[in-house]
GROMACS .gro file of C-alpha atoms in nm:
model
  290
    1MET     CA    1   1.833  -1.008   1.254
    2SER     CA    2   1.756  -0.637   1.306
    3GLN     CA    3   1.692  -0.414   1.007
    4LYS     CA    4   1.871  -0.088   0.927
    5ARG     CA    5   1.787   0.213   0.714
    6LEU     CA    6   2.017   0.422   0.498
    7PHE     CA    7   1.870   0.756   0.392
    8VAL     CA    8   1.947   1.093   0.239
    9LYS     CA    9   1.763   1.419   0.304
   10THR     CA   10   1.673   1.617  -0.006
   11SER     CA   11   1.384   1.785  -0.191
   12GLU     CA   12   1.070   1.615  -0.324
   13THR     CA   13   1.192   1.632  -0.684
   14GLU     CA   14   1.535   1.490  -0.607
   15ALA     CA   15   1.388   1.226  -0.374
   16SER     CA   16   1.179   1.100  -0.667
   17ARG     CA   17   1.489   1.082  -0.889
   18ILE     CA   18   1.685   0.900  -0.617
   19LEU     CA   19   1.396   0.654  -0.574
   20ASP     CA   20   1.415   0.567  -0.943
   21ILE     CA   21   1.795   0.527  -0.932
   22LEU     CA   22   1.789   0.305  -0.622
   23SER     CA   23   1.497   0.098  -0.752
   24ASN     CA   24   1.675   0.027  -1.079
   25ALA     CA   25   2.008  -0.045  -0.909
   26PHE     CA   26   1.883  -0.272  -0.631
   27GLU     CA   27   1.564  -0.438  -0.759
   28GLU     CA   28   1.744  -0.767  -0.824
   29ASP     CA   29   1.885  -0.762  -0.468
   30GLY     CA   30   1.541  -0.718  -0.316
   31PHE     CA   31   1.629  -0.419  -0.095
   32PRO     CA   32   1.312  -0.214  -0.025
   33VAL     CA   33   1.335   0.157  -0.112
   34ALA     CA   34   1.096   0.438  -0.023
   35THR     CA   35   1.050   0.814   0.001
   36SER     CA   36   0.875   1.009   0.275
   37GLU     CA   37   0.791   1.373   0.338
   38ILE     CA   38   0.954   1.525   0.649
   39ASP     CA   39   0.864   1.895   0.624
   40GLU     CA   40   0.609   2.007   0.362
   41LYS     CA   41   0.674   2.381   0.399
   42ALA     CA   42   1.053   2.345   0.377
   43ASP     CA   43   1.032   2.078   0.102
   44VAL     CA   44   1.238   1.829   0.302
   45TRP     CA   45   1.208   1.463   0.198
   46GLU     CA   46   1.398   1.144   0.275
   47ALA     CA   47   1.486   0.871   0.027
   48SER     CA   48   1.557   0.544   0.207
   49ILE     CA   49   1.680   0.191   0.145
   50TYR     CA   50   1.646  -0.092   0.397
   51ALA     CA   51   1.871  -0.392   0.465
   52ASP     CA   52   1.973  -0.635   0.738
   53GLU     CA   53   2.257  -0.535   0.969
   54SER     CA   54   2.505  -0.774   0.805
   55GLU     CA   55   2.452  -0.611   0.464
   56ILE     CA   56   2.448  -0.244   0.557
   57ALA     CA   57   2.822  -0.159   0.530
   58ASP     CA   58   2.856  -0.294   0.176
   59LEU     CA   59   2.520  -0.143   0.077
   60ARG     CA   60   2.627   0.202   0.195
   61GLU     CA   61   2.925   0.197  -0.042
   62ARG     CA   62   2.708   0.079  -0.330
   63VAL     CA   63   2.443   0.346  -0.266
   64ALA     CA   64   2.711   0.617  -0.262
   65ALA     CA   65   2.852   0.486  -0.589
   66VAL     CA   66   2.520   0.480  -0.779
   67LEU     CA   67   2.414   0.828  -0.657
   68GLU     CA   68   2.750   1.001  -0.707
   69PRO     CA   69   2.724   1.055  -1.088
   70ASP     CA   70   2.401   1.256  -1.051
   71PHE     CA   71   2.422   1.399  -0.701
   72GLY     CA   72   2.787   1.409  -0.602
   73ALA     CA   73   2.892   1.313  -0.249
   74LEU     CA   74   2.558   1.309  -0.066
   75ALA     CA   75   2.549   1.269   0.312
   76ILE     CA   76   2.413   0.917   0.362
   77GLU     CA   77   2.267   0.880   0.711
   78TYR     CA   78   2.201   0.558   0.900
   79GLU     CA   79   1.961   0.440   1.171
   80ASP     CA   80   1.818   0.127   1.327
   81VAL     CA   81   1.459   0.045   1.236
   82PRO     CA   82   1.286   0.017   1.575
   83ASP     CA   83   1.128  -0.319   1.647
   84ILE     CA   84   0.834  -0.182   1.848
   85ASP     CA   85   0.477  -0.294   1.784
   86TRP     CA   86   0.308   0.039   1.857
   87VAL     CA   87  -0.002  -0.050   1.657
   88SER     CA   88  -0.071  -0.358   1.870
   89LYS     CA   89  -0.057  -0.140   2.180
   90SER     CA   90  -0.299   0.116   2.034
   91LEU     CA   91  -0.548  -0.140   1.893
   92GLU     CA   92  -0.596  -0.357   2.200
   93GLY     CA   93  -0.964  -0.418   2.273
   94LEU     CA   94  -1.102  -0.313   1.933
   95LYS     CA   95  -1.443  -0.459   1.846
   96PRO     CA   96  -1.538  -0.642   1.522
   97VAL     CA   97  -1.624  -0.420   1.224
   98ARG     CA   98  -1.891  -0.488   0.961
   99ALA     CA   99  -1.847  -0.347   0.610
  100GLY     CA  100  -2.071  -0.482   0.336
  101ARG     CA  101  -2.083  -0.857   0.390
  102PHE     CA  102  -1.741  -0.855   0.554
  103LEU     CA  103  -1.679  -0.894   0.925
  104VAL     CA  104  -1.326  -0.796   1.025
  105HIS     CA  105  -1.248  -0.941   1.368
  106GLY     CA  106  -0.970  -1.049   1.599
  107SER     CA  107  -0.916  -1.409   1.705
  108HIS     CA  108  -1.092  -1.335   2.035
  109ASP     CA  109  -1.414  -1.233   1.853
  110ARG     CA  110  -1.482  -1.537   1.635
  111ALA     CA  111  -1.814  -1.581   1.817
  112ALA     CA  112  -1.937  -1.262   1.647
  113ILE     CA  113  -1.947  -1.435   1.305
  114ARG     CA  114  -2.305  -1.475   1.178
  115PRO     CA  115  -2.445  -1.686   0.891
  116GLY     CA  116  -2.382  -1.504   0.564
  117ASP     CA  117  -2.080  -1.313   0.695
  118LEU     CA  118  -1.752  -1.311   0.506
  119PRO     CA  119  -1.517  -1.316   0.806
  120ILE     CA  120  -1.164  -1.178   0.785
  121GLU     CA  121  -0.951  -1.244   1.092
  122ILE     CA  122  -0.695  -0.968   1.153
  123ASP     CA  123  -0.536  -0.934   1.493
  124ALA     CA  124  -0.382  -0.601   1.592
  125GLY     CA  125  -0.034  -0.603   1.442
  126GLN     CA  126   0.239  -0.390   1.293
  127ALA     CA  127   0.059  -0.325   0.964
  128PHE     CA  128  -0.215  -0.068   0.905
  129GLY     CA  129  -0.565  -0.191   0.821
  130THR     CA  130  -0.801  -0.361   1.066
  131GLY     CA  131  -1.126  -0.223   0.924
  132HIS     CA  132  -1.174   0.029   1.205
  133HIS     CA  133  -1.060   0.329   1.002
  134GLY     CA  134  -1.316   0.488   0.769
  135THR     CA  135  -1.089   0.439   0.469
  136THR     CA  136  -1.055   0.063   0.522
  137SER     CA  137  -1.423   0.001   0.594
  138GLY     CA  138  -1.518   0.215   0.292
  139CYS     CA  139  -1.286   0.012   0.068
  140LEU     CA  140  -1.429  -0.316   0.196
  141GLU     CA  141  -1.785  -0.205   0.125
  142MET     CA  142  -1.690  -0.080  -0.221
  143ILE     CA  143  -1.497  -0.402  -0.297
  144ASP     CA  144  -1.807  -0.604  -0.203
  145GLU     CA  145  -2.015  -0.408  -0.456
  146VAL     CA  146  -1.762  -0.388  -0.740
  147VAL     CA  147  -1.624  -0.743  -0.728
  148ARG     CA  148  -1.968  -0.900  -0.713
  149ARG     CA  149  -2.062  -0.722  -1.036
  150SER     CA  150  -1.738  -0.742  -1.234
  151LYS     CA  151  -1.566  -1.064  -1.118
  152PRO     CA  152  -1.208  -0.946  -1.195
  153LYS     CA  153  -0.952  -1.202  -1.310
  154ARG     CA  154  -0.647  -0.998  -1.202
  155ALA     CA  155  -0.648  -0.759  -0.908
  156LEU     CA  156  -0.393  -0.534  -0.737
  157ASP     CA  157  -0.395  -0.406  -0.378
  158LEU     CA  158  -0.147  -0.116  -0.381
  159GLY     CA  159  -0.025  -0.027  -0.031
  160THR     CA  160  -0.169  -0.342   0.123
  161GLY     CA  161  -0.090  -0.275   0.492
  162SER     CA  162  -0.238  -0.567   0.686
  163GLY     CA  163  -0.352  -0.736   0.362
  164VAL     CA  164  -0.720  -0.704   0.456
  165LEU     CA  165  -0.830  -0.563   0.118
  166ALA     CA  166  -0.639  -0.824  -0.084
  167ILE     CA  167  -0.791  -1.094   0.137
  168ALA     CA  168  -1.138  -0.950   0.076
  169VAL     CA  169  -1.094  -0.962  -0.303
  170ALA     CA  170  -0.961  -1.318  -0.286
  171GLN     CA  171  -1.259  -1.428  -0.077
  172LEU     CA  172  -1.509  -1.289  -0.328
  173CYS     CA  173  -1.370  -1.425  -0.655
  174ASN     CA  174  -1.100  -1.641  -0.814
  175ALA     CA  175  -0.884  -1.346  -0.919
  176ARG     CA  176  -0.505  -1.363  -0.920
  177VAL     CA  177  -0.429  -1.100  -0.659
  178VAL     CA  178  -0.106  -0.901  -0.620
  179ALA     CA  179  -0.054  -0.707  -0.295
  180THR     CA  180   0.234  -0.462  -0.250
  181ASP     CA  181   0.362  -0.224   0.016
  182ILE     CA  182   0.675  -0.014   0.068
  183ASP     CA  183   0.713  -0.156   0.420
  184PRO     CA  184   0.868  -0.505   0.436
  185ILE     CA  185   0.718  -0.561   0.782
  186ALA     CA  186   0.370  -0.490   0.643
  187VAL     CA  187   0.427  -0.739   0.359
  188LYS     CA  188   0.534  -1.007   0.607
  189ILE     CA  189   0.229  -0.946   0.828
  190ALA     CA  190  -0.003  -0.935   0.525
  191ALA     CA  191   0.128  -1.272   0.403
  192GLU     CA  192   0.067  -1.422   0.748
  193ASN     CA  193  -0.287  -1.279   0.753
  194ALA     CA  194  -0.361  -1.416   0.406
  195ALA     CA  195  -0.246  -1.762   0.513
  196LEU     CA  196  -0.454  -1.739   0.832
  197ASN     CA  197  -0.762  -1.660   0.622
  198GLU     CA  198  -0.684  -1.948   0.382
  199VAL     CA  199  -0.621  -1.738   0.071
  200GLY     CA  200  -0.242  -1.714   0.094
  201ALA     CA  201  -0.184  -1.934  -0.211
  202ARG     CA  202  -0.384  -1.693  -0.431
  203ILE     CA  203  -0.213  -1.366  -0.330
  204LYS     CA  204   0.137  -1.264  -0.439
  205MET     CA  205   0.291  -1.033  -0.177
  206ARG     CA  206   0.578  -0.802  -0.270
  207THR     CA  207   0.772  -0.515  -0.115
  208ALA     CA  208   0.758  -0.239  -0.375
  209PRO     CA  209   0.740   0.144  -0.367
  210GLY     CA  210   0.475   0.276  -0.603
  211PHE     CA  211   0.508   0.091  -0.932
  212GLN     CA  212   0.886   0.036  -0.904
  213SER     CA  213   0.882  -0.343  -0.945
  214ARG     CA  214   0.875  -0.591  -1.231
  215ILE     CA  215   0.575  -0.769  -1.078
  216PHE     CA  216   0.334  -0.505  -1.212
  217LYS     CA  217   0.442  -0.572  -1.569
  218ASP     CA  218   0.454  -0.948  -1.518
  219GLU     CA  219   0.113  -0.980  -1.349
  220GLY     CA  220  -0.082  -0.691  -1.506
  221PRO     CA  221  -0.273  -0.531  -1.654
  222PHE     CA  222  -0.527  -0.551  -1.372
  223ASP     CA  223  -0.906  -0.561  -1.395
  224LEU     CA  224  -0.928  -0.411  -1.046
  225ILE     CA  225  -0.682  -0.183  -0.866
  226VAL     CA  226  -0.743  -0.090  -0.502
  227ALA     CA  227  -0.525   0.182  -0.350
  228ASN     CA  228  -0.592   0.296   0.007
  229ILE     CA  229  -0.302   0.537   0.050
  230LEU     CA  230  -0.330   0.918   0.072
  231ALA     CA  231  -0.462   1.181  -0.168
  232ARG     CA  232  -0.129   1.336  -0.265
  233PRO     CA  233   0.046   1.015  -0.379
  234LEU     CA  234  -0.277   0.897  -0.544
  235ILE     CA  235  -0.281   1.215  -0.753
  236SER     CA  236   0.086   1.194  -0.849
  237MET     CA  237   0.068   0.827  -0.949
  238ALA     CA  238  -0.256   0.857  -1.152
  239PRO     CA  239  -0.090   0.819  -1.496
  240GLU     CA  240   0.113   0.513  -1.391
  241LEU     CA  241  -0.178   0.353  -1.209
  242VAL     CA  242  -0.408   0.385  -1.509
  243ARG     CA  243  -0.136   0.245  -1.740
  244HIS     CA  244  -0.155  -0.077  -1.539
  245LEU     CA  245  -0.537  -0.094  -1.560
  246ALA     CA  246  -0.692  -0.334  -1.810
  247PRO     CA  247  -0.951  -0.197  -2.059
  248GLY     CA  248  -1.288  -0.176  -1.882
  249GLY     CA  249  -1.122  -0.215  -1.543
  250SER     CA  250  -1.220  -0.055  -1.211
  251VAL     CA  251  -1.023   0.154  -0.962
  252ILE     CA  252  -1.110   0.189  -0.592
  253LEU     CA  253  -0.927   0.474  -0.417
  254SER     CA  254  -0.926   0.580  -0.054
  255GLY     CA  255  -0.715   0.754   0.210
  256ILE     CA  256  -0.882   1.073   0.082
  257LEU     CA  257  -1.024   1.345   0.305
  258ALA     CA  258  -1.364   1.473   0.195
  259GLU     CA  259  -1.223   1.812   0.095
  260GLN     CA  260  -0.960   1.640  -0.125
  261ARG     CA  261  -1.216   1.445  -0.327
  262TRP     CA  262  -1.236   1.682  -0.625
  263LYS     CA  263  -0.858   1.701  -0.669
  264VAL     CA  264  -0.832   1.323  -0.684
  265LEU     CA  265  -1.129   1.293  -0.919
  266SER     CA  266  -0.978   1.558  -1.146
  267ALA     CA  267  -0.647   1.369  -1.168
  268TYR     CA  268  -0.819   1.044  -1.269
  269ASN     CA  269  -1.075   1.210  -1.497
  270GLY     CA  270  -0.768   1.347  -1.676
  271GLN     CA  271  -0.664   0.984  -1.736
  272ALA     CA  272  -1.002   0.907  -1.898
  273LEU     CA  273  -1.158   0.736  -1.595
  274ALA     CA  274  -1.519   0.813  -1.507
  275HIS     CA  275  -1.646   0.854  -1.151
  276ARG     CA  276  -1.900   0.586  -1.057
  277LYS     CA  277  -1.962   0.621  -0.685
  278THR     CA  278  -1.840   0.786  -0.363
  279LEU     CA  279  -1.877   0.640  -0.013
  280TRP     CA  280  -1.843   0.879   0.282
  281ARG     CA  281  -1.707   0.751   0.613
  282GLU     CA  282  -1.601   0.964   0.915
  283GLY     CA  283  -1.474   1.256   0.706
  284TRP     CA  284  -1.299   1.025   0.455
  285VAL     CA  285  -1.415   0.917   0.111
  286THR     CA  286  -1.375   0.604  -0.100
  287LEU     CA  287  -1.405   0.646  -0.478
  288HIS     CA  288  -1.496   0.399  -0.751
  289LEU     CA  289  -1.389   0.492  -1.106
  290SER     CA  290  -1.377   0.291  -1.427
   0.00000   0.00000   0.00000
């Protein structure tokens, strides 16, 4: 069944408030919610909620009802979520990638696996994260170093994309791993990838925006949190992220341009985390703090 999106256009501040309201109202129903920036200069954002076609009419009335007390009669727009696998088209023919002991490869490159490799099979799909981007390869290398030393018992992959980072953690240790993403398609693909790599039973996949889900309270605090997102959301979520970190735990952050490194470090230093290491890859950085 095709998926639909209901959304309202508003400012960044109001989009954050709407996200909280929708998350609280619809968490039990399992409807994914998210915010996204449309125009930075004009401060235009969208707050969205996703549902199957058969549910959308009733959901629209419910969304209007829960937003009305705080926002009045907002214009709630509607669109189909396109079922086009653009990422598969763009990633055709990619070669295997080595990062630390990991080899990320497609099914057609299994012959590239060498003794001592930790292979992760990820075919080009609808979810971000095949190891070819500097942020993903940097995270994999940092995970190899950090997990070998610390052996976390509980780990979180925030913004899991293809699931490759959660799979990497699960391959290295016996941690209970939680992997979340705001995109339900990404969560579905990540679960399939985890099963393909024989670690599906040890990773809990959930659709969740930021920390707006009960699973973080139920499964945390975490000894290791990996977040390969973007600098701006990493900075804004620093207090919440650190609240879900166990004492002595480690944080691996990426999706950060080199020139944004100091802003991100400042945000997490302000939460009493110390910088341990930076990896530089293709103009992007991966940070380890603890």
